Amino acid sequence: MRRLFIAGNWKMNLKLDSAIALAKGLKEAAADVSEVDIAVCPPSLYVQPVGTVLAGSNIGLGAQNGYFEKAGAFTGELEMAMLTDVGCKYVILGHSERRHILGESSEDVNLKVHAALQAGLIPIVCVGEKLNERDNGVTNLVNQRQFDGSFSAVSAEDMKKCVIAYEPVWAIGTGKVATPEQAEEVHAFLRDLVAKRYGQDVADVVRIQYGGSVKADNAKELLSKPDIDGALVGGASLKVDAFMGIINAVR
Ligand code: 13P
């Protein structure tokens, strides 16, 4: 059985005070949640103070990105081992905003996936098609390319540790959520890709989150689908009530 995994991607939001307040509020509100895994991914600068607040809680800490090189002359970047050093368990990699706004390729994502695994982090690897790609009937092709590129040369043992997040770009921050059927279709396709490459035993344990306008009122229906194992939440992860509403809806 795959445990549901709800992660909040705070993106480039909040300030130190509001990040700390949100972490404190979540720590308290989620204290009795044992049925699902929870994580928050603050902006890098706030990872450590938020981690200090969350210490000893059931909420895991994640970063939104990391670099693939080991320590050295890489101005502005963060080594994966620096993320574990300040308590991160997870790192989001290949988010569509990094792919499409910052020009990250699946080859870049792949280097980061390997670096993250080597540092002992659990990568949450995002894939997803844009609206015009869905309209042109290439949804599966796009997701397969991103999957193949991002997980190139990842071993079966390492694949088991990875989380995939299917985030259709057209559903991110738009309020336009994929229907549970649309999402399930891609999740099942992705799980099948894992099965073809690694075998069913690996496919059975890899968790695939859905992301894109997840809210308390649509989470339950989405996560009731057999291949949807959690959610990667943007906007609704920025308020205690909204994020807890999702968690409580699926427990
Ligand atoms: P929203 O929940 O704001 O649509 O963002 C989804 C997302 O991009 C999470 O990584």
CSV table of C-alpha atoms and ligand atoms in Angstrom, one decimal:
chain,number,residue,atom,x,y,z
A,1,MET,CA,0.0,0.0,0.0
A,2,ARG,CA,1.3,3.4,-0.9
A,3,ARG,CA,0.9,6.0,1.8
A,4,LEU,CA,-0.7,9.3,0.6
A,5,PHE,CA,1.8,12.1,0.5
A,6,ILE,CA,0.6,15.8,0.7
A,7,ALA,CA,3.3,18.4,0.1
A,8,GLY,CA,3.1,22.1,0.1
A,9,ASN,CA,5.2,24.0,-2.5
A,10,TRP,CA,5.3,27.6,-1.1
A,11,LYS,CA,7.1,28.8,-4.3
A,12,MET,CA,8.4,32.4,-4.0
A,13,ASN,CA,5.8,33.4,-1.4
A,14,LEU,CA,5.7,34.6,2.2
A,15,LYS,CA,8.3,36.5,4.3
A,16,LEU,CA,10.2,35.2,7.2
A,17,ASP,CA,7.5,36.1,9.8
A,18,SER,CA,4.6,34.6,7.8
A,19,ALA,CA,6.7,31.5,6.9
A,20,ILE,CA,7.4,30.9,10.6
A,21,ALA,CA,3.8,31.6,11.6
A,22,LEU,CA,2.5,29.1,8.9
A,23,ALA,CA,5.0,26.4,10.1
A,24,LYS,CA,3.9,26.9,13.7
A,25,GLY,CA,0.2,26.8,12.7
A,26,LEU,CA,0.7,23.6,10.7
A,27,LYS,CA,2.8,21.9,13.3
A,28,GLU,CA,0.0,22.4,15.8
A,29,ALA,CA,-2.9,21.6,13.5
A,30,ALA,CA,-1.3,18.5,12.0
A,31,ALA,CA,0.0,17.1,15.3
A,32,ASP,CA,-2.5,14.2,15.3
A,33,VAL,CA,-2.2,13.3,11.6
A,34,SER,CA,-0.6,9.9,11.2
A,35,GLU,CA,-2.4,8.5,8.1
A,36,VAL,CA,-0.7,10.6,5.5
A,37,ASP,CA,2.8,11.9,4.9
A,38,ILE,CA,3.1,15.7,5.0
A,39,ALA,CA,5.9,18.0,3.8
A,40,VAL,CA,6.4,21.7,3.2
A,41,CYS,CA,8.9,23.2,0.8
A,42,PRO,CA,9.6,26.8,1.7
A,43,PRO,CA,11.8,29.2,-0.3
A,44,SER,CA,15.5,28.2,0.2
A,45,LEU,CA,16.3,31.1,2.5
A,46,TYR,CA,13.5,30.0,4.9
A,47,VAL,CA,14.2,26.3,4.9
A,48,GLN,CA,16.3,26.3,8.0
A,49,PRO,CA,14.2,28.6,10.2
A,50,VAL,CA,11.1,26.7,9.2
A,51,GLY,CA,12.9,23.4,9.9
A,52,THR,CA,13.7,24.6,13.4
A,53,VAL,CA,10.0,25.2,14.0
A,54,LEU,CA,9.1,21.9,12.6
A,55,ALA,CA,11.7,19.9,14.5
A,56,GLY,CA,10.1,16.8,16.1
A,57,SER,CA,6.9,17.2,14.2
A,58,ASN,CA,5.3,14.9,11.6
A,59,ILE,CA,5.9,17.5,8.9
A,60,GLY,CA,8.8,16.8,6.6
A,61,LEU,CA,11.0,19.6,5.2
A,62,GLY,CA,11.8,20.0,1.5
A,63,ALA,CA,13.5,22.5,-0.8
A,64,GLN,CA,12.2,23.7,-4.1
A,65,ASN,CA,15.4,23.2,-6.1
A,66,GLY,CA,19.1,22.3,-5.7
A,67,TYR,CA,22.1,22.2,-7.9
A,68,PHE,CA,23.8,19.0,-9.3
A,69,GLU,CA,27.4,19.9,-8.7
A,70,LYS,CA,29.3,19.3,-5.5
A,71,ALA,CA,30.6,22.3,-3.4
A,72,GLY,CA,32.6,24.8,-5.4
A,73,ALA,CA,32.5,27.9,-7.5
A,74,PHE,CA,28.8,28.0,-8.4
A,75,THR,CA,27.6,31.4,-7.4
A,76,GLY,CA,24.0,31.5,-6.3
A,77,GLU,CA,23.5,27.7,-6.2
A,78,LEU,CA,22.9,25.3,-3.4
A,79,GLU,CA,24.5,21.9,-3.2
A,80,MET,CA,22.2,19.0,-2.4
A,81,ALA,CA,24.3,18.1,0.7
A,82,MET,CA,23.6,21.7,2.0
A,83,LEU,CA,19.9,20.9,1.9
A,84,THR,CA,20.3,17.7,3.9
A,85,ASP,CA,22.6,19.6,6.2
A,86,VAL,CA,19.8,21.9,7.2
A,87,GLY,CA,17.3,19.1,7.7
A,88,CYS,CA,15.7,18.6,4.2
A,89,LYS,CA,14.3,15.2,3.4
A,90,TYR,CA,12.8,16.2,0.1
A,91,VAL,CA,13.7,18.3,-2.9
A,92,ILE,CA,11.3,19.3,-5.7
A,93,LEU,CA,13.0,19.0,-9.1
A,94,GLY,CA,11.9,20.0,-12.5
A,95,HIS,CA,8.9,22.0,-11.5
A,96,SER,CA,7.2,23.4,-14.6
A,97,GLU,CA,8.0,26.9,-13.5
A,98,ARG,CA,11.7,26.0,-13.5
A,99,ARG,CA,11.4,24.1,-16.8
A,100,HIS,CA,9.4,26.9,-18.6
A,101,ILE,CA,10.4,30.1,-16.9
A,102,LEU,CA,14.0,29.3,-16.0
A,103,GLY,CA,14.7,27.1,-19.0
A,104,GLU,CA,15.6,23.9,-17.1
A,105,SER,CA,15.8,20.8,-19.4
A,106,SER,CA,15.1,17.2,-18.5
A,107,GLU,CA,18.9,16.6,-18.8
A,108,ASP,CA,19.4,19.2,-16.1
A,109,VAL,CA,16.7,17.6,-14.0
A,110,ASN,CA,18.3,14.2,-14.4
A,111,LEU,CA,21.7,15.5,-13.1
A,112,LYS,CA,19.8,17.0,-10.2
A,113,VAL,CA,17.9,13.7,-9.5
A,114,HIS,CA,21.2,11.8,-9.4
A,115,ALA,CA,22.8,14.4,-7.1
A,116,ALA,CA,19.8,14.5,-4.8
A,117,LEU,CA,19.7,10.7,-4.5
A,118,GLN,CA,23.4,10.6,-3.8
A,119,ALA,CA,22.9,13.2,-1.0
A,120,GLY,CA,20.1,11.1,0.5
A,121,LEU,CA,17.3,13.3,-0.5
A,122,ILE,CA,13.9,12.1,-1.8
A,123,PRO,CA,13.4,13.9,-5.2
A,124,ILE,CA,9.9,15.0,-6.0
A,125,VAL,CA,10.2,15.1,-9.8
A,126,CYS,CA,7.5,17.1,-11.7
A,127,VAL,CA,6.3,16.4,-15.2
A,128,GLY,CA,3.3,17.8,-17.0
A,129,GLU,CA,2.1,19.0,-20.4
A,130,LYS,CA,1.1,22.6,-21.4
A,131,LEU,CA,-2.4,23.3,-22.7
A,132,ASN,CA,-1.5,23.5,-26.3
A,133,GLU,CA,0.3,20.1,-26.0
A,134,ARG,CA,-2.9,18.6,-24.5
A,135,ASP,CA,-5.0,20.2,-27.2
A,136,ASN,CA,-2.6,18.7,-29.9
A,137,GLY,CA,-3.0,15.2,-28.4
A,138,VAL,CA,0.6,14.9,-27.3
A,139,THR,CA,0.0,14.7,-23.5
A,140,ASN,CA,1.4,11.2,-23.1
A,141,LEU,CA,4.3,12.0,-25.4
A,142,VAL,CA,5.3,15.1,-23.4
A,143,ASN,CA,5.0,13.3,-20.1
A,144,GLN,CA,6.9,10.3,-21.4
A,145,ARG,CA,9.8,12.5,-22.7
A,146,GLN,CA,10.0,14.3,-19.4
A,147,PHE,CA,9.9,11.0,-17.4
A,148,ASP,CA,12.5,9.3,-19.6
A,149,GLY,CA,14.8,12.3,-19.5
A,150,SER,CA,14.5,13.1,-15.9
A,151,PHE,CA,15.0,9.5,-14.6
A,152,SER,CA,17.7,8.5,-17.1
A,153,ALA,CA,20.1,5.9,-15.6
A,154,VAL,CA,18.3,5.9,-12.2
A,155,SER,CA,18.5,2.4,-10.7
A,156,ALA,CA,15.4,0.4,-9.6
A,157,GLU,CA,16.4,0.7,-6.0
A,158,ASP,CA,16.7,4.5,-6.3
A,159,MET,CA,13.5,4.8,-8.4
A,160,LYS,CA,11.6,3.3,-5.4
A,161,LYS,CA,12.6,6.3,-3.3
A,162,CYS,CA,11.5,8.9,-5.9
A,163,VAL,CA,8.2,10.7,-6.0
A,164,ILE,CA,6.7,11.8,-9.3
A,165,ALA,CA,4.4,14.8,-9.4
A,166,TYR,CA,2.1,15.0,-12.4
A,167,GLU,CA,1.4,18.7,-12.7
A,168,PRO,CA,-0.5,19.7,-15.9
A,169,VAL,CA,0.9,23.2,-16.6
A,170,TRP,CA,-2.6,24.5,-17.6
A,171,ALA,CA,-3.9,23.6,-14.1
A,172,ILE,CA,-1.2,25.3,-12.1
A,173,GLY,CA,-2.4,28.5,-10.3
A,174,THR,CA,-5.3,28.8,-12.7
A,175,GLY,CA,-8.1,27.3,-10.7
A,176,LYS,CA,-8.6,24.9,-13.6
A,177,VAL,CA,-8.2,21.5,-12.0
A,178,ALA,CA,-7.8,18.4,-14.1
A,179,THR,CA,-10.8,16.2,-13.7
A,180,PRO,CA,-10.1,13.1,-11.6
A,181,GLU,CA,-10.5,11.1,-14.8
A,182,GLN,CA,-8.0,13.2,-16.8
A,183,ALA,CA,-5.5,13.1,-13.9
A,184,GLU,CA,-5.9,9.3,-13.4
A,185,GLU,CA,-5.4,8.6,-17.1
A,186,VAL,CA,-1.9,10.3,-17.0
A,187,HIS,CA,-1.1,8.8,-13.5
A,188,ALA,CA,-1.8,5.3,-14.8
A,189,PHE,CA,0.2,6.0,-17.9
A,190,LEU,CA,3.2,7.2,-15.8
A,191,ARG,CA,2.9,4.1,-13.5
A,192,ASP,CA,2.9,2.0,-16.6
A,193,LEU,CA,6.2,3.6,-17.7
A,194,VAL,CA,7.7,2.9,-14.4
A,195,ALA,CA,6.5,-0.8,-14.6
A,196,LYS,CA,7.9,-1.2,-18.2
A,197,ARG,CA,11.3,0.1,-17.2
A,198,TYR,CA,11.6,-1.2,-13.7
A,199,GLY,CA,9.0,-3.9,-13.2
A,200,GLN,CA,5.7,-4.0,-11.4
A,201,ASP,CA,7.2,-4.3,-8.0
A,202,VAL,CA,8.8,-0.8,-8.4
A,203,ALA,CA,5.7,0.7,-10.0
A,204,ASP,CA,3.7,-0.5,-7.1
A,205,VAL,CA,5.7,1.5,-4.6
A,206,VAL,CA,6.4,4.7,-6.5
A,207,ARG,CA,4.1,7.5,-5.3
A,208,ILE,CA,2.7,9.8,-8.0
A,209,GLN,CA,1.3,13.1,-6.7
A,210,TYR,CA,-1.1,15.3,-8.6
A,211,GLY,CA,-0.6,19.0,-8.6
A,212,GLY,CA,-2.6,21.9,-10.1
A,213,SER,CA,-5.2,23.9,-8.2
A,214,VAL,CA,-5.7,21.2,-5.6
A,215,LYS,CA,-8.1,22.5,-2.9
A,216,ALA,CA,-10.0,21.0,0.1
A,217,ASP,CA,-13.1,20.6,-2.1
A,218,ASN,CA,-11.5,18.7,-4.9
A,219,ALA,CA,-8.7,16.7,-3.2
A,220,LYS,CA,-10.8,13.8,-2.0
A,221,GLU,CA,-12.2,13.0,-5.4
A,222,LEU,CA,-8.8,13.3,-7.1
A,223,LEU,CA,-7.0,11.2,-4.5
A,224,SER,CA,-9.7,8.5,-4.5
A,225,LYS,CA,-8.4,7.4,-7.9
A,226,PRO,CA,-6.2,4.3,-7.8
A,227,ASP,CA,-3.0,5.8,-9.2
A,228,ILE,CA,-3.2,9.2,-7.5
A,229,ASP,CA,-1.1,8.9,-4.3
A,230,GLY,CA,-1.1,12.5,-3.0
A,231,ALA,CA,-0.9,16.1,-4.0
A,232,LEU,CA,1.7,18.8,-4.6
A,233,VAL,CA,-0.1,21.9,-3.5
A,234,GLY,CA,0.8,25.5,-4.4
A,235,GLY,CA,-1.6,28.3,-3.5
A,236,ALA,CA,-3.7,26.3,-1.0
A,237,SER,CA,-0.5,25.4,1.0
A,238,LEU,CA,0.0,29.0,2.1
A,239,LYS,CA,-2.7,29.1,4.7
A,240,VAL,CA,-3.1,26.7,7.6
A,241,ASP,CA,-6.8,26.1,7.1
A,242,ALA,CA,-6.6,25.6,3.4
A,243,PHE,CA,-3.7,23.1,3.6
A,244,MET,CA,-5.2,21.3,6.6
A,245,GLY,CA,-8.5,21.2,4.7
A,246,ILE,CA,-6.8,19.1,2.0
A,247,ILE,CA,-5.1,16.8,4.5
A,248,ASN,CA,-8.3,16.3,6.5
A,249,ALA,CA,-10.3,15.7,3.3
A,250,VAL,CA,-8.1,12.7,2.4
A,251,ARG,CA,-7.2,11.1,5.7
B,1,13P,P1,-1.3,25.5,-7.4
B,1,13P,O1,-1.8,24.6,-6.4
B,1,13P,O2,-1.2,26.9,-6.9
B,1,13P,O3,-2.1,25.4,-8.7
B,1,13P,O4,0.2,25.1,-7.8
B,1,13P,C1,0.5,23.8,-8.0
B,1,13P,C2,1.9,23.6,-8.1
B,1,13P,O5,2.6,24.1,-9.0
B,1,13P,C3,2.6,22.9,-7.0
B,1,13P,O6,3.9,22.6,-7.3
